[in-house]
Amino acid sequence: KFNKVEYLKSSDNRKSYHSWKKNRNEARSELEQKNGYDTKDAMHVVRLLRTAQEALETGVINVYRPDAKELLAIRNGAWTYDEMMEYWKEMDDKIRNEIYHKSELPNKPDIKLAAKVLMDIREIQWYGKK
């Protein structure tokens, strides 16, 4: 039987893929072809894992990365796919099974405090109150 809904869905997916492929960043595509995986994506994974570790251990999130040069090297292909996957597995296990359980961060956010901070920011923005 012909399933028109599935056909249209598959057709849309195929068109979207070809559009993405045609319009994608050439430098990123070259890096992916050269290294066999999306190194920019890998860089972000490493950054997020390290940020999670820092947040859980110190309660601080460093936006300006002290390891920026290494992250850029990862983006430029310094790590193989296998090295990246090994790092991810080790860090994921360490964060989930060790660091998370030792963290002093609360398990749930303080919604009332977050709402107050948001309202204070809006008042500063809208009315110039400090």
PDB file of C-alpha atoms in Angstrom:
ATOM      1  CA  LYS A   1       0.000   0.000   0.000  1.00  0.00           C
ATOM      2  CA  PHE A   2       1.099   3.543  -0.669  1.00  0.00           C
ATOM      3  CA  ASN A   3       1.391   5.576   2.515  1.00  0.00           C
ATOM      4  CA  LYS A   4       1.112   9.191   1.394  1.00  0.00           C
ATOM      5  CA  VAL A   5       1.863  10.633   4.873  1.00  0.00           C
ATOM      6  CA  GLU A   6       5.103   8.632   5.199  1.00  0.00           C
ATOM      7  CA  TYR A   7       6.077   9.455   1.624  1.00  0.00           C
ATOM      8  CA  LEU A   8       5.619  13.209   2.201  1.00  0.00           C
ATOM      9  CA  LYS A   9       7.486  13.026   5.490  1.00  0.00           C
ATOM     10  CA  SER A  10      10.413  11.213   3.873  1.00  0.00           C
ATOM     11  CA  SER A  11      10.387  13.617   0.959  1.00  0.00           C
ATOM     12  CA  ASP A  12      10.487  16.623   3.300  1.00  0.00           C
ATOM     13  CA  ASN A  13      13.357  15.055   5.261  1.00  0.00           C
ATOM     14  CA  ARG A  14      15.310  14.454   2.054  1.00  0.00           C
ATOM     15  CA  LYS A  15      14.708  18.020   0.827  1.00  0.00           C
ATOM     16  CA  SER A  16      15.741  19.425   4.205  1.00  0.00           C
ATOM     17  CA  TYR A  17      18.923  17.347   4.179  1.00  0.00           C
ATOM     18  CA  HIS A  18      19.920  18.500   0.700  1.00  0.00           C
ATOM     19  CA  SER A  19      19.159  22.115   1.591  1.00  0.00           C
ATOM     20  CA  TRP A  20      21.281  21.816   4.737  1.00  0.00           C
ATOM     21  CA  LYS A  21      24.104  20.171   2.787  1.00  0.00           C
ATOM     22  CA  LYS A  22      24.032  22.884   0.110  1.00  0.00           C
ATOM     23  CA  ASN A  23      24.015  25.796   2.566  1.00  0.00           C
ATOM     24  CA  ARG A  24      26.306  24.475   5.276  1.00  0.00           C
ATOM     25  CA  ASN A  25      29.508  26.168   6.390  1.00  0.00           C
ATOM     26  CA  GLU A  26      32.270  25.101   3.997  1.00  0.00           C
ATOM     27  CA  ALA A  27      35.105  25.293   6.541  1.00  0.00           C
ATOM     28  CA  ARG A  28      33.153  23.141   8.996  1.00  0.00           C
ATOM     29  CA  SER A  29      32.320  20.674   6.248  1.00  0.00           C
ATOM     30  CA  GLU A  30      36.006  20.450   5.276  1.00  0.00           C
ATOM     31  CA  LEU A  31      36.993  19.800   8.897  1.00  0.00           C
ATOM     32  CA  GLU A  32      34.383  17.062   9.119  1.00  0.00           C
ATOM     33  CA  GLN A  33      35.586  15.460   5.879  1.00  0.00           C
ATOM     34  CA  LYS A  34      39.223  15.667   6.975  1.00  0.00           C
ATOM     35  CA  ASN A  35      38.667  14.275  10.481  1.00  0.00           C
ATOM     36  CA  GLY A  36      35.744  11.933   9.880  1.00  0.00           C
ATOM     37  CA  TYR A  37      33.498  13.590  12.448  1.00  0.00           C
ATOM     38  CA  ASP A  38      32.108  17.001  13.409  1.00  0.00           C
ATOM     39  CA  THR A  39      35.014  18.493  15.355  1.00  0.00           C
ATOM     40  CA  LYS A  40      33.125  21.690  16.194  1.00  0.00           C
ATOM     41  CA  ASP A  41      30.426  19.622  17.825  1.00  0.00           C
ATOM     42  CA  ALA A  42      33.149  17.684  19.680  1.00  0.00           C
ATOM     43  CA  MET A  43      34.638  20.939  20.967  1.00  0.00           C
ATOM     44  CA  HIS A  44      31.266  21.962  22.385  1.00  0.00           C
ATOM     45  CA  VAL A  45      30.807  18.545  24.019  1.00  0.00           C
ATOM     46  CA  VAL A  46      34.184  18.876  25.763  1.00  0.00           C
ATOM     47  CA  ARG A  47      33.352  22.441  26.838  1.00  0.00           C
ATOM     48  CA  LEU A  48      29.981  21.416  28.235  1.00  0.00           C
ATOM     49  CA  LEU A  49      31.409  18.420  30.101  1.00  0.00           C
ATOM     50  CA  ARG A  50      34.104  20.584  31.676  1.00  0.00           C
ATOM     51  CA  THR A  51      31.594  23.298  32.518  1.00  0.00           C
ATOM     52  CA  ALA A  52      29.353  20.723  34.198  1.00  0.00           C
ATOM     53  CA  GLN A  53      32.287  19.431  36.206  1.00  0.00           C
ATOM     54  CA  GLU A  54      33.259  22.948  37.315  1.00  0.00           C
ATOM     55  CA  ALA A  55      29.696  23.860  38.213  1.00  0.00           C
ATOM     56  CA  LEU A  56      29.209  20.732  40.301  1.00  0.00           C
ATOM     57  CA  GLU A  57      32.582  20.982  42.032  1.00  0.00           C
ATOM     58  CA  THR A  58      32.791  24.742  42.606  1.00  0.00           C
ATOM     59  CA  GLY A  59      29.331  26.169  41.991  1.00  0.00           C
ATOM     60  CA  VAL A  60      30.912  28.527  39.432  1.00  0.00           C
ATOM     61  CA  ILE A  61      30.497  28.557  35.665  1.00  0.00           C
ATOM     62  CA  ASN A  62      33.482  29.983  33.805  1.00  0.00           C
ATOM     63  CA  VAL A  63      32.221  31.595  30.609  1.00  0.00           C
ATOM     64  CA  TYR A  64      35.700  32.714  29.567  1.00  0.00           C
ATOM     65  CA  ARG A  65      37.378  29.360  29.226  1.00  0.00           C
ATOM     66  CA  PRO A  66      40.894  28.944  30.638  1.00  0.00           C
ATOM     67  CA  ASP A  67      41.221  25.983  28.241  1.00  0.00           C
ATOM     68  CA  ALA A  68      40.167  27.962  25.154  1.00  0.00           C
ATOM     69  CA  LYS A  69      43.323  27.105  23.182  1.00  0.00           C
ATOM     70  CA  GLU A  70      42.817  23.390  23.748  1.00  0.00           C
ATOM     71  CA  LEU A  71      39.143  23.663  22.788  1.00  0.00           C
ATOM     72  CA  LEU A  72      40.102  25.399  19.541  1.00  0.00           C
ATOM     73  CA  ALA A  73      42.686  22.685  18.879  1.00  0.00           C
ATOM     74  CA  ILE A  74      39.964  20.049  19.344  1.00  0.00           C
ATOM     75  CA  ARG A  75      37.757  21.959  16.907  1.00  0.00           C
ATOM     76  CA  ASN A  76      40.643  21.979  14.434  1.00  0.00           C
ATOM     77  CA  GLY A  77      41.082  18.196  14.673  1.00  0.00           C
ATOM     78  CA  ALA A  78      43.642  17.647  17.460  1.00  0.00           C
ATOM     79  CA  TRP A  79      41.655  14.665  18.788  1.00  0.00           C
ATOM     80  CA  THR A  80      40.664  11.608  16.826  1.00  0.00           C
ATOM     81  CA  TYR A  81      37.097  10.386  16.963  1.00  0.00           C
ATOM     82  CA  ASP A  82      38.177   7.514  19.219  1.00  0.00           C
ATOM     83  CA  GLU A  83      39.982   9.898  21.602  1.00  0.00           C
ATOM     84  CA  MET A  84      36.896  12.093  21.717  1.00  0.00           C
ATOM     85  CA  MET A  85      34.579   9.182  22.463  1.00  0.00           C
ATOM     86  CA  GLU A  86      36.908   7.844  25.170  1.00  0.00           C
ATOM     87  CA  TYR A  87      37.050  11.282  26.814  1.00  0.00           C
ATOM     88  CA  TRP A  88      33.270  11.613  26.653  1.00  0.00           C
ATOM     89  CA  LYS A  89      32.706   8.180  28.204  1.00  0.00           C
ATOM     90  CA  GLU A  90      35.175   8.827  31.036  1.00  0.00           C
ATOM     91  CA  MET A  91      33.832  12.300  31.815  1.00  0.00           C
ATOM     92  CA  ASP A  92      30.190  11.239  31.570  1.00  0.00           C
ATOM     93  CA  ASP A  93      30.833   8.394  33.999  1.00  0.00           C
ATOM     94  CA  LYS A  94      32.842  10.619  36.354  1.00  0.00           C
ATOM     95  CA  ILE A  95      30.204  13.373  36.377  1.00  0.00           C
ATOM     96  CA  ARG A  96      27.223  11.032  36.821  1.00  0.00           C
ATOM     97  CA  ASN A  97      28.718   8.580  39.293  1.00  0.00           C
ATOM     98  CA  GLU A  98      31.193  10.626  41.336  1.00  0.00           C
ATOM     99  CA  ILE A  99      31.026  14.401  41.062  1.00  0.00           C
ATOM    100  CA  TYR A 100      27.229  14.733  41.016  1.00  0.00           C
ATOM    101  CA  HIS A 101      26.866  12.809  44.275  1.00  0.00           C
ATOM    102  CA  LYS A 102      29.538  14.903  46.028  1.00  0.00           C
ATOM    103  CA  SER A 103      28.193  18.257  44.849  1.00  0.00           C
ATOM    104  CA  GLU A 104      26.871  20.746  47.370  1.00  0.00           C
ATOM    105  CA  LEU A 105      24.548  22.290  44.779  1.00  0.00           C
ATOM    106  CA  PRO A 106      20.865  21.869  45.614  1.00  0.00           C
ATOM    107  CA  ASN A 107      18.958  19.216  43.669  1.00  0.00           C
ATOM    108  CA  LYS A 108      16.251  21.717  42.725  1.00  0.00           C
ATOM    109  CA  PRO A 109      16.444  25.413  41.838  1.00  0.00           C
ATOM    110  CA  ASP A 110      15.110  28.096  44.164  1.00  0.00           C
ATOM    111  CA  ILE A 111      12.215  29.221  41.969  1.00  0.00           C
ATOM    112  CA  LYS A 112      11.256  32.115  44.247  1.00  0.00           C
ATOM    113  CA  LEU A 113      14.799  33.494  44.195  1.00  0.00           C
ATOM    114  CA  ALA A 114      15.012  33.082  40.406  1.00  0.00           C
ATOM    115  CA  ALA A 115      11.689  34.929  39.982  1.00  0.00           C
ATOM    116  CA  LYS A 116      12.899  37.756  42.250  1.00  0.00           C
ATOM    117  CA  VAL A 117      16.150  38.095  40.301  1.00  0.00           C
ATOM    118  CA  LEU A 118      14.193  38.161  37.037  1.00  0.00           C
ATOM    119  CA  MET A 119      11.835  40.841  38.331  1.00  0.00           C
ATOM    120  CA  ASP A 120      14.747  42.917  39.645  1.00  0.00           C
ATOM    121  CA  ILE A 121      16.440  42.735  36.247  1.00  0.00           C
ATOM    122  CA  ARG A 122      13.241  43.768  34.480  1.00  0.00           C
ATOM    123  CA  GLU A 123      12.766  46.721  36.811  1.00  0.00           C
ATOM    124  CA  ILE A 124      16.335  47.839  36.126  1.00  0.00           C
ATOM    125  CA  GLN A 125      15.780  47.436  32.387  1.00  0.00           C
ATOM    126  CA  TRP A 126      12.356  49.096  32.217  1.00  0.00           C
ATOM    127  CA  TYR A 127      12.553  51.742  34.925  1.00  0.00           C
ATOM    128  CA  GLY A 128      16.263  52.237  35.511  1.00  0.00           C
ATOM    129  CA  LYS A 129      15.874  51.201  39.162  1.00  0.00           C
ATOM    130  CA  LYS A 130      18.876  49.861  40.976  1.00  0.00           C
TER     131      LYS A 130
END
